Amino acid sequence: MPVTETFTVEGHIVDSLILAKILDLILETGADYRLGDVQIGRTASDTSRAVIEVTAADDDVLARLAEVLQVHGANPTEQADAELEVADLDGVLPTGFHSTTNLDTEVRLRGRWWPVANPEMDCGLRVVDDEDGPPAVATVPMHRVRAGDRIVVGTKGVRVQAPDVPRGVSQFEFMNSEVSSEKPKTLLAAQLADRVRASRDRGERVLAVCGPAVVHTGGAPEVARLVRGGWIDVLFAGNGFATHDIESNVLGTSLGVSVSSGAGTEGGHSNHLRIINEVRRHGSIAAAVESGFIPSGVMFECVRRGVPFVLGGSIRDDGPLPDTMTDVVAAADRMRELVDGVGVALMLATTLHAIATGNVLPGRVDTWCVDINQAVVTKLADRGSHQAHGVVTDVGPFLRELADALGA
């Protein structure tokens, strides 16, 4: 039997094409819609609002559609308190739990809307309410759920803010797609430098996520400049990036290839293993820096400036370095601890770590993905990081222009 529910979406929903996307999603599920009250903002700073009456084949189709629409900021118009269920097992969410987005979210309790403290995609919503004070609502990864936790189920009583686009930007401008290899890179580096400065002025932090190609393409010295200049506050990477950064600064090679001449070196194929072995002998990267074994580079600057880093391991890692976290769940938890306060995230020539970081970042973080492969930023967006801007270029020269623009 057909069922009907009304949804409301507010924000910059016209110029960002969010409203069109929502209507397309409704039709793709076989449902139908009728636009009710539609208020279009008159200026670039004005928001718009639309009320959409959706008719679906049955309750199950409507429930699935409601979950999809909330990813884009369309919320049920009916205002009711959220439904809560108690988790009965550690590490297991109640059936029907509300699956979160990375957008700013609110939960209705006691007849009022309360903000979710740490927006993150693919989590549950845990409520702590002792009746003596205001309730606290936060996202909780599945493995952190404990028996007795009160968890939000369903979509009622939950609303999310529609994703935004920077003011003054039109989706119809020439060469203004989110991913393009034809944009002027010097201008993009200058724009990114302005974003970084503005973020720092607001008291926010800058996160860099680096892949091994940053070293191979000659970009690691520029990242070291940015760390040394105080422009990078947190670093996420893998065992490979840290290994090749140290190798290039100790032996002058990256994967056995000279970073100065580009020529292979005799026995160079084992250089990275010898570096890992010596760092393991010291016990940590910090100890290897303090002993003088590591004389310079990104990891050197992080240790000297006290910049925290997370090296997330994988099954492919050689060694690994003693600082590499081989427990990927623990590594993700450590990343969650360090993204608080991040205003700009730089994803530099890495696919897996960029996606992993995007999974724990709130949607409001200004995210830039610099990669020679335009598919990387597309994958980020497909996995929920809709805020990612793509710069398709060789990461080494781009980082040089960025460091110069920031005066690092």
Short mmCIF file of C-alpha atoms in Angstrom, two decimals:
data_model
loop_
_atom_site.label_atom_id
_atom_site.label_comp_id
_atom_site.label_asym_id
_atom_site.label_seq_id
_atom_site.Cartn_x
_atom_site.Cartn_y
_atom_site.Cartn_z
CA MET A 1 0.00 0.00 0.00
CA PRO A 2 1.49 3.41 -0.97
CA VAL A 3 2.73 5.56 1.92
CA THR A 4 3.57 9.26 2.03
CA GLU A 5 5.98 11.32 4.10
CA THR A 6 7.08 14.95 3.88
CA PHE A 7 10.74 16.00 3.87
CA THR A 8 12.38 19.42 4.23
CA VAL A 9 15.77 20.46 2.91
CA GLU A 10 17.43 23.81 3.63
CA GLY A 11 20.71 25.49 2.68
CA HIS A 12 22.45 26.40 -0.57
CA ILE A 13 20.51 23.65 -2.30
CA VAL A 14 20.01 25.26 -5.72
CA ASP A 15 23.47 26.42 -6.85
CA SER A 16 25.02 23.25 -5.38
CA LEU A 17 22.47 21.12 -7.32
CA ILE A 18 21.52 19.29 -4.10
CA LEU A 19 17.79 19.74 -4.71
CA ALA A 20 18.09 18.27 -8.21
CA LYS A 21 20.08 15.34 -6.81
CA ILE A 22 17.41 14.66 -4.16
CA LEU A 23 14.60 14.65 -6.72
CA ASP A 24 16.60 12.29 -8.96
CA LEU A 25 17.16 9.89 -6.04
CA ILE A 26 13.44 9.80 -5.28
CA LEU A 27 12.58 8.86 -8.87
CA GLU A 28 15.41 6.29 -9.07
CA THR A 29 13.82 4.31 -6.22
CA GLY A 30 10.48 4.19 -8.05
CA ALA A 31 8.90 6.68 -5.65
CA ASP A 32 7.22 9.94 -6.66
CA TYR A 33 7.32 13.47 -5.27
CA ARG A 34 5.35 16.67 -5.13
CA LEU A 35 7.07 19.95 -4.36
CA GLY A 36 5.27 21.99 -1.74
CA ASP A 37 6.63 25.21 -0.31
CA VAL A 38 9.79 26.26 -2.18
CA GLN A 39 11.68 29.40 -1.14
CA ILE A 40 14.66 30.38 -3.28
CA GLY A 41 17.33 32.68 -1.83
CA ARG A 42 17.72 35.96 -3.70
CA THR A 43 21.44 36.51 -3.16
CA ALA A 44 24.57 34.33 -2.98
CA SER A 45 24.50 34.47 0.82
CA ASP A 46 20.79 33.58 1.14
CA THR A 47 19.77 30.00 1.78
CA SER A 48 16.87 28.21 0.09
CA ARG A 49 14.25 25.84 1.43
CA ALA A 50 12.07 23.17 -0.16
CA VAL A 51 9.31 20.95 1.22
CA ILE A 52 8.97 17.65 -0.67
CA GLU A 53 6.06 15.23 -0.31
CA VAL A 54 7.31 11.74 -1.17
CA THR A 55 5.08 8.77 -2.01
CA ALA A 56 6.63 5.30 -1.99
CA ALA A 57 5.31 1.78 -2.58
CA ASP A 58 5.44 0.74 1.09
CA ASP A 59 7.01 1.52 4.47
CA ASP A 60 10.21 -0.42 3.76
CA VAL A 61 10.91 1.49 0.54
CA LEU A 62 10.17 4.79 2.27
CA ALA A 63 12.45 3.94 5.20
CA ARG A 64 15.35 3.07 2.88
CA LEU A 65 14.74 6.23 0.84
CA ALA A 66 14.64 8.40 3.98
CA GLU A 67 18.09 7.12 4.96
CA VAL A 68 19.47 7.93 1.49
CA LEU A 69 17.90 11.41 1.43
CA GLN A 70 19.40 12.35 4.79
CA VAL A 71 22.88 11.94 3.29
CA HIS A 72 21.99 15.01 1.21
CA GLY A 73 20.36 16.97 4.04
CA ALA A 74 16.69 16.13 3.39
CA ASN A 75 15.02 15.47 6.75
CA PRO A 76 11.52 14.28 7.69
CA THR A 77 9.35 17.33 8.37
CA GLU A 78 7.53 15.63 11.25
CA GLN A 79 9.21 16.62 14.49
CA ALA A 80 9.33 13.78 16.99
CA ASP A 81 11.91 12.77 19.54
CA ALA A 82 14.46 10.19 18.42
CA GLU A 83 13.86 6.56 19.29
CA LEU A 84 16.50 4.94 21.49
CA GLU A 85 17.39 1.31 22.05
CA VAL A 86 19.86 -0.19 24.48
CA ALA A 87 22.78 -2.16 23.03
CA ASP A 88 22.82 -5.69 24.45
CA LEU A 89 26.33 -6.71 23.34
CA ASP A 90 29.75 -5.08 23.29
CA GLY A 91 30.72 -4.12 19.74
CA VAL A 92 27.19 -4.60 18.34
CA LEU A 93 24.71 -1.84 17.50
CA PRO A 94 20.97 -2.47 17.91
CA THR A 95 19.16 -3.65 14.79
CA GLY A 96 17.82 -0.65 12.90
CA PHE A 97 20.47 1.74 14.27
CA HIS A 98 20.75 5.15 12.61
CA SER A 99 23.72 5.09 10.24
CA THR A 100 25.44 8.47 10.27
CA THR A 101 26.80 10.79 7.59
CA ASN A 102 29.77 13.14 7.98
CA LEU A 103 27.48 16.20 7.87
CA ASP A 104 26.59 18.37 10.86
CA THR A 105 23.81 16.46 12.63
CA GLU A 106 21.25 17.12 15.38
CA VAL A 107 19.15 14.70 17.43
CA ARG A 108 15.79 15.63 18.98
CA LEU A 109 15.45 14.68 22.65
CA ARG A 110 13.11 16.10 25.30
CA GLY A 111 11.45 18.16 22.56
CA ARG A 112 14.67 20.00 21.63
CA TRP A 113 17.40 19.58 19.01
CA TRP A 114 20.87 18.72 20.34
CA PRO A 115 24.04 18.82 18.19
CA VAL A 116 26.10 15.69 17.58
CA ALA A 117 29.56 16.41 18.95
CA ASN A 118 31.71 14.71 16.32
CA PRO A 119 30.12 14.11 12.89
CA GLU A 120 31.57 11.00 11.23
CA MET A 121 30.17 8.72 8.55
CA ASP A 122 29.22 5.07 9.04
CA CYS A 123 28.78 5.18 12.81
CA GLY A 124 25.92 4.96 15.29
CA LEU A 125 24.63 7.73 17.55
CA ARG A 126 25.14 7.22 21.29
CA VAL A 127 23.10 9.26 23.78
CA VAL A 128 24.20 9.93 27.35
CA ASP A 129 21.36 11.45 29.37
CA ASP A 130 21.36 11.40 33.15
CA GLU A 131 18.32 13.74 33.43
CA ASP A 132 20.29 16.19 35.60
CA GLY A 133 21.86 18.04 32.70
CA PRO A 134 21.63 18.40 28.94
CA PRO A 135 21.95 15.15 26.98
CA ALA A 136 25.17 14.47 25.12
CA VAL A 137 25.02 12.92 21.66
CA ALA A 138 28.08 11.64 19.81
CA THR A 139 28.92 9.30 16.96
CA VAL A 140 30.25 5.93 18.01
CA PRO A 141 32.07 3.40 15.78
CA MET A 142 30.62 -0.08 16.01
CA HIS A 143 33.63 -1.56 17.83
CA ARG A 144 33.34 1.05 20.60
CA VAL A 145 29.73 0.23 21.50
CA ARG A 146 29.27 -1.25 24.95
CA ALA A 147 26.34 -3.20 26.32
CA GLY A 148 23.96 -0.76 28.00
CA ASP A 149 24.70 2.15 25.63
CA ARG A 150 21.60 3.99 24.45
CA ILE A 151 21.65 4.15 20.65
CA VAL A 152 19.45 6.09 18.21
CA VAL A 153 17.44 3.86 15.86
CA GLY A 154 15.62 4.90 12.70
CA THR A 155 15.61 8.33 11.06
CA LYS A 156 12.96 10.14 13.07
CA GLY A 157 14.29 12.73 15.45
CA VAL A 158 17.52 13.06 13.46
CA ARG A 159 18.29 15.87 11.03
CA VAL A 160 21.40 16.74 9.06
CA GLN A 161 22.52 19.96 7.45
CA ALA A 162 22.72 19.96 3.65
CA PRO A 163 26.29 19.93 2.30
CA ASP A 164 27.46 23.37 1.22
CA VAL A 165 29.60 24.86 -1.54
CA PRO A 166 31.91 27.88 -1.09
CA ARG A 167 30.09 31.16 -1.61
CA GLY A 168 30.75 32.89 -4.89
CA VAL A 169 31.33 29.60 -6.71
CA SER A 170 28.94 28.52 -9.43
CA GLN A 171 28.69 24.96 -10.67
CA PHE A 172 28.35 26.37 -14.19
CA GLU A 173 31.62 28.31 -14.36
CA PHE A 174 34.14 27.38 -17.07
CA MET A 175 36.47 24.54 -15.95
CA ASN A 176 34.91 24.52 -12.47
CA SER A 177 34.22 20.81 -12.08
CA GLU A 178 35.42 19.29 -8.82
CA VAL A 179 38.03 17.29 -10.74
CA SER A 180 39.88 18.74 -13.73
CA SER A 181 43.36 18.42 -15.19
CA GLU A 182 42.96 21.71 -17.06
CA LYS A 183 42.80 24.17 -14.18
CA PRO A 184 45.78 26.56 -13.71
CA LYS A 185 47.86 24.92 -10.97
CA THR A 186 49.64 28.09 -9.82
CA LEU A 187 46.27 29.74 -9.20
CA LEU A 188 45.00 26.65 -7.37
CA ALA A 189 48.11 26.58 -5.16
CA ALA A 190 47.56 30.25 -4.31
CA GLN A 191 43.88 29.61 -3.53
CA LEU A 192 44.78 26.65 -1.32
CA ALA A 193 47.39 28.77 0.47
CA ASP A 194 44.67 31.35 1.18
CA ARG A 195 42.40 28.60 2.57
CA VAL A 196 45.21 27.34 4.82
CA ARG A 197 45.93 30.86 6.13
CA ALA A 198 42.24 31.52 6.78
CA SER A 199 41.90 28.22 8.61
CA ARG A 200 44.91 28.99 10.80
CA ASP A 201 43.50 32.47 11.54
CA ARG A 202 40.35 30.76 12.84
CA GLY A 203 42.48 28.67 15.19
CA GLU A 204 42.02 25.48 13.19
CA ARG A 205 44.66 22.89 12.36
CA VAL A 206 46.01 21.61 9.04
CA LEU A 207 46.24 17.87 8.34
CA ALA A 208 48.49 16.34 5.67
CA VAL A 209 47.87 12.80 4.41
CA CYS A 210 50.86 11.57 2.39
CA GLY A 211 51.51 8.63 0.10
CA PRO A 212 54.93 7.26 -0.97
CA ALA A 213 54.64 9.06 -4.33
CA VAL A 214 55.20 12.32 -2.46
CA VAL A 215 58.77 11.12 -1.87
CA HIS A 216 59.24 9.55 -5.31
CA THR A 217 58.18 12.76 -7.11
CA GLY A 218 60.43 15.01 -5.03
CA GLY A 219 57.67 16.52 -2.93
CA ALA A 220 58.87 15.36 0.50
CA PRO A 221 61.31 18.30 1.00
CA GLU A 222 58.36 20.66 0.41
CA VAL A 223 56.26 18.83 2.99
CA ALA A 224 59.22 19.11 5.38
CA ARG A 225 59.31 22.88 4.66
CA LEU A 226 55.60 23.13 5.49
CA VAL A 227 56.06 21.23 8.77
CA ARG A 228 59.12 23.29 9.68
CA GLY A 229 57.25 26.51 8.87
CA GLY A 230 54.35 25.54 11.16
CA TRP A 231 51.84 25.02 8.33
CA ILE A 232 51.17 21.34 9.03
CA ASP A 233 49.90 20.31 12.46
CA VAL A 234 49.06 16.61 11.97
CA LEU A 235 50.42 13.95 9.60
CA PHE A 236 48.75 10.70 8.50
CA ALA A 237 50.66 8.26 6.30
CA GLY A 238 51.66 4.63 5.93
CA ASN A 239 54.79 2.64 6.52
CA GLY A 240 55.94 3.29 2.93
CA PHE A 241 55.90 7.08 3.08
CA ALA A 242 57.85 7.24 6.35
CA THR A 243 60.33 4.60 5.17
CA HIS A 244 61.11 6.33 1.87
CA ASP A 245 61.26 9.76 3.49
CA ILE A 246 63.89 8.45 5.92
CA GLU A 247 65.68 6.50 3.16
CA SER A 248 65.95 9.61 0.98
CA ASN A 249 67.43 11.65 3.81
CA VAL A 250 69.84 8.99 5.09
CA LEU A 251 70.93 7.26 1.86
CA GLY A 252 69.82 9.75 -0.80
CA THR A 253 67.58 7.19 -2.52
CA SER A 254 63.89 6.38 -2.74
CA LEU A 255 63.20 2.70 -3.47
CA GLY A 256 66.88 2.53 -4.38
CA VAL A 257 66.64 5.30 -6.98
CA SER A 258 68.81 8.38 -6.44
CA VAL A 259 66.63 11.39 -5.57
CA SER A 260 69.21 13.74 -7.10
CA SER A 261 70.00 12.01 -10.41
CA GLY A 262 67.04 9.65 -10.89
CA ALA A 263 69.46 6.78 -11.57
CA GLY A 264 69.37 3.39 -9.92
CA THR A 265 72.05 2.55 -7.37
CA GLU A 266 73.89 -0.69 -6.88
CA GLY A 267 72.12 -2.79 -4.29
CA GLY A 268 69.53 -0.04 -3.95
CA HIS A 269 66.64 -2.49 -3.94
CA SER A 270 67.48 -3.30 -0.31
CA ASN A 271 67.98 0.27 0.89
CA HIS A 272 64.50 0.63 2.35
CA LEU A 273 64.89 -2.64 4.27
CA ARG A 274 68.21 -1.52 5.74
CA ILE A 275 66.63 1.77 6.82
CA ILE A 276 63.72 -0.01 8.50
CA ASN A 277 66.15 -2.36 10.24
CA GLU A 278 68.25 0.49 11.64
CA VAL A 279 65.22 2.45 12.88
CA ARG A 280 63.99 -0.71 14.56
CA ARG A 281 67.44 -1.00 16.19
CA HIS A 282 66.93 2.50 17.63
CA GLY A 283 63.44 1.56 18.84
CA SER A 284 61.49 4.46 17.30
CA ILE A 285 61.68 7.22 14.71
CA ALA A 286 62.06 9.77 17.50
CA ALA A 287 65.01 7.89 18.96
CA ALA A 288 66.62 7.65 15.51
CA VAL A 289 66.23 11.42 15.13
CA GLU A 290 67.68 12.17 18.55
CA SER A 291 70.68 9.91 17.88
CA GLY A 292 71.45 11.75 14.65
CA PHE A 293 70.73 8.74 12.42
CA ILE A 294 67.88 10.63 10.71
CA PRO A 295 69.35 14.08 9.86
CA SER A 296 66.42 15.73 8.03
CA GLY A 297 63.13 15.13 6.22
CA VAL A 298 59.42 15.09 7.02
CA MET A 299 59.62 12.62 9.90
CA PHE A 300 62.63 14.51 11.28
CA GLU A 301 60.67 17.79 11.27
CA CYS A 302 57.62 16.15 12.85
CA VAL A 303 59.73 14.85 15.73
CA ARG A 304 61.56 18.16 16.19
CA ARG A 305 58.37 20.27 16.12
CA GLY A 306 56.24 17.81 18.11
CA VAL A 307 53.81 17.29 15.22
CA PRO A 308 51.77 14.14 15.94
CA PHE A 309 51.65 11.49 13.22
CA VAL A 310 49.82 8.24 12.62
CA LEU A 311 51.45 5.59 10.43
CA GLY A 312 48.68 3.13 9.57
CA GLY A 313 50.00 -0.27 8.54
CA SER A 314 48.88 -2.78 5.93
CA ILE A 315 49.53 -6.40 5.06
CA ARG A 316 52.04 -5.28 2.39
CA ASP A 317 54.41 -3.49 4.76
CA ASP A 318 58.07 -4.45 5.02
CA GLY A 319 59.46 -4.43 8.53
CA PRO A 320 57.48 -2.50 9.55
CA LEU A 321 58.90 0.61 11.20
CA PRO A 322 58.45 0.46 14.99
CA ASP A 323 56.03 3.43 14.89
CA THR A 324 53.73 1.82 12.30
CA MET A 325 50.43 0.76 13.87
CA THR A 326 49.70 -2.76 12.62
CA ASP A 327 46.32 -2.84 14.36
CA VAL A 328 44.24 -0.91 11.82
CA VAL A 329 41.30 -0.47 14.22
CA ALA A 330 43.63 1.12 16.78
CA ALA A 331 45.15 3.27 14.02
CA ALA A 332 41.70 4.54 12.98
CA ASP A 333 40.87 5.34 16.62
CA ARG A 334 44.11 7.32 16.91
CA MET A 335 43.20 9.20 13.73
CA ARG A 336 39.80 10.04 15.24
CA GLU A 337 41.56 11.56 18.25
CA LEU A 338 43.73 13.79 16.06
CA VAL A 339 41.16 15.15 13.57
CA ASP A 340 39.43 17.27 16.19
CA GLY A 341 39.99 20.91 15.29
CA VAL A 342 41.23 20.22 11.74
CA GLY A 343 40.02 22.88 9.28
CA VAL A 344 41.94 21.91 6.14
CA ALA A 345 42.99 18.42 5.03
CA LEU A 346 45.56 17.87 2.28
CA MET A 347 45.35 14.42 0.65
CA LEU A 348 48.66 14.10 -1.19
CA ALA A 349 49.19 11.29 -3.72
CA THR A 350 47.46 8.58 -1.74
CA THR A 351 44.28 6.62 -2.37
CA LEU A 352 43.84 4.24 0.56
CA HIS A 353 44.92 6.67 3.28
CA ALA A 354 42.88 9.48 1.69
CA ILE A 355 39.74 7.37 1.78
CA ALA A 356 40.48 6.16 5.31
CA THR A 357 40.96 9.74 6.48
CA GLY A 358 37.86 10.92 4.64
CA ASN A 359 35.88 8.31 6.57
CA VAL A 360 36.70 9.97 9.92
CA LEU A 361 36.56 13.63 8.84
CA PRO A 362 33.47 15.80 9.35
CA GLY A 363 32.01 17.00 6.06
CA ARG A 364 32.73 20.63 6.96
CA VAL A 365 36.52 20.11 6.74
CA ASP A 366 37.98 21.80 3.63
CA THR A 367 39.49 18.77 1.88
CA TRP A 368 41.92 18.98 -1.06
CA CYS A 369 43.04 15.88 -2.94
CA VAL A 370 46.21 16.35 -5.03
CA ASP A 371 46.95 13.40 -7.27
CA ILE A 372 48.05 12.65 -10.83
CA ASN A 373 45.08 10.25 -11.01
CA GLN A 374 41.72 12.02 -11.11
CA ALA A 375 39.97 8.80 -10.04
CA VAL A 376 41.24 9.28 -6.48
CA VAL A 377 39.03 12.28 -5.67
CA THR A 378 36.13 10.58 -7.47
CA LYS A 379 36.55 7.58 -5.16
CA LEU A 380 36.57 9.91 -2.16
CA ALA A 381 33.29 11.48 -3.25
CA ASP A 382 31.75 8.08 -4.01
CA ARG A 383 32.54 7.00 -0.45
CA GLY A 384 30.86 10.01 1.15
CA SER A 385 33.58 12.71 1.19
CA HIS A 386 31.52 15.04 -1.02
CA GLN A 387 33.53 18.06 0.17
CA ALA A 388 36.75 16.93 -1.56
CA HIS A 389 38.25 19.24 -4.20
CA GLY A 390 40.45 17.56 -6.82
CA VAL A 391 43.72 18.92 -8.17
CA VAL A 392 44.96 16.63 -10.94
CA THR A 393 48.70 17.18 -11.22
CA ASP A 394 52.14 15.91 -10.26
CA VAL A 395 52.22 16.37 -6.49
CA GLY A 396 55.91 17.36 -6.30
CA PRO A 397 55.79 20.64 -8.31
CA PHE A 398 52.39 21.53 -6.79
CA LEU A 399 53.75 21.21 -3.25
CA ARG A 400 56.67 23.45 -4.21
CA GLU A 401 54.25 26.15 -5.37
CA LEU A 402 52.13 25.74 -2.24
CA ALA A 403 55.16 26.03 0.07
CA ASP A 404 56.36 29.11 -1.84
CA ALA A 405 52.88 30.68 -1.64
CA LEU A 406 52.86 30.16 2.13
CA GLY A 407 56.41 31.48 2.50
CA ALA A 408 57.53 28.23 4.13
#
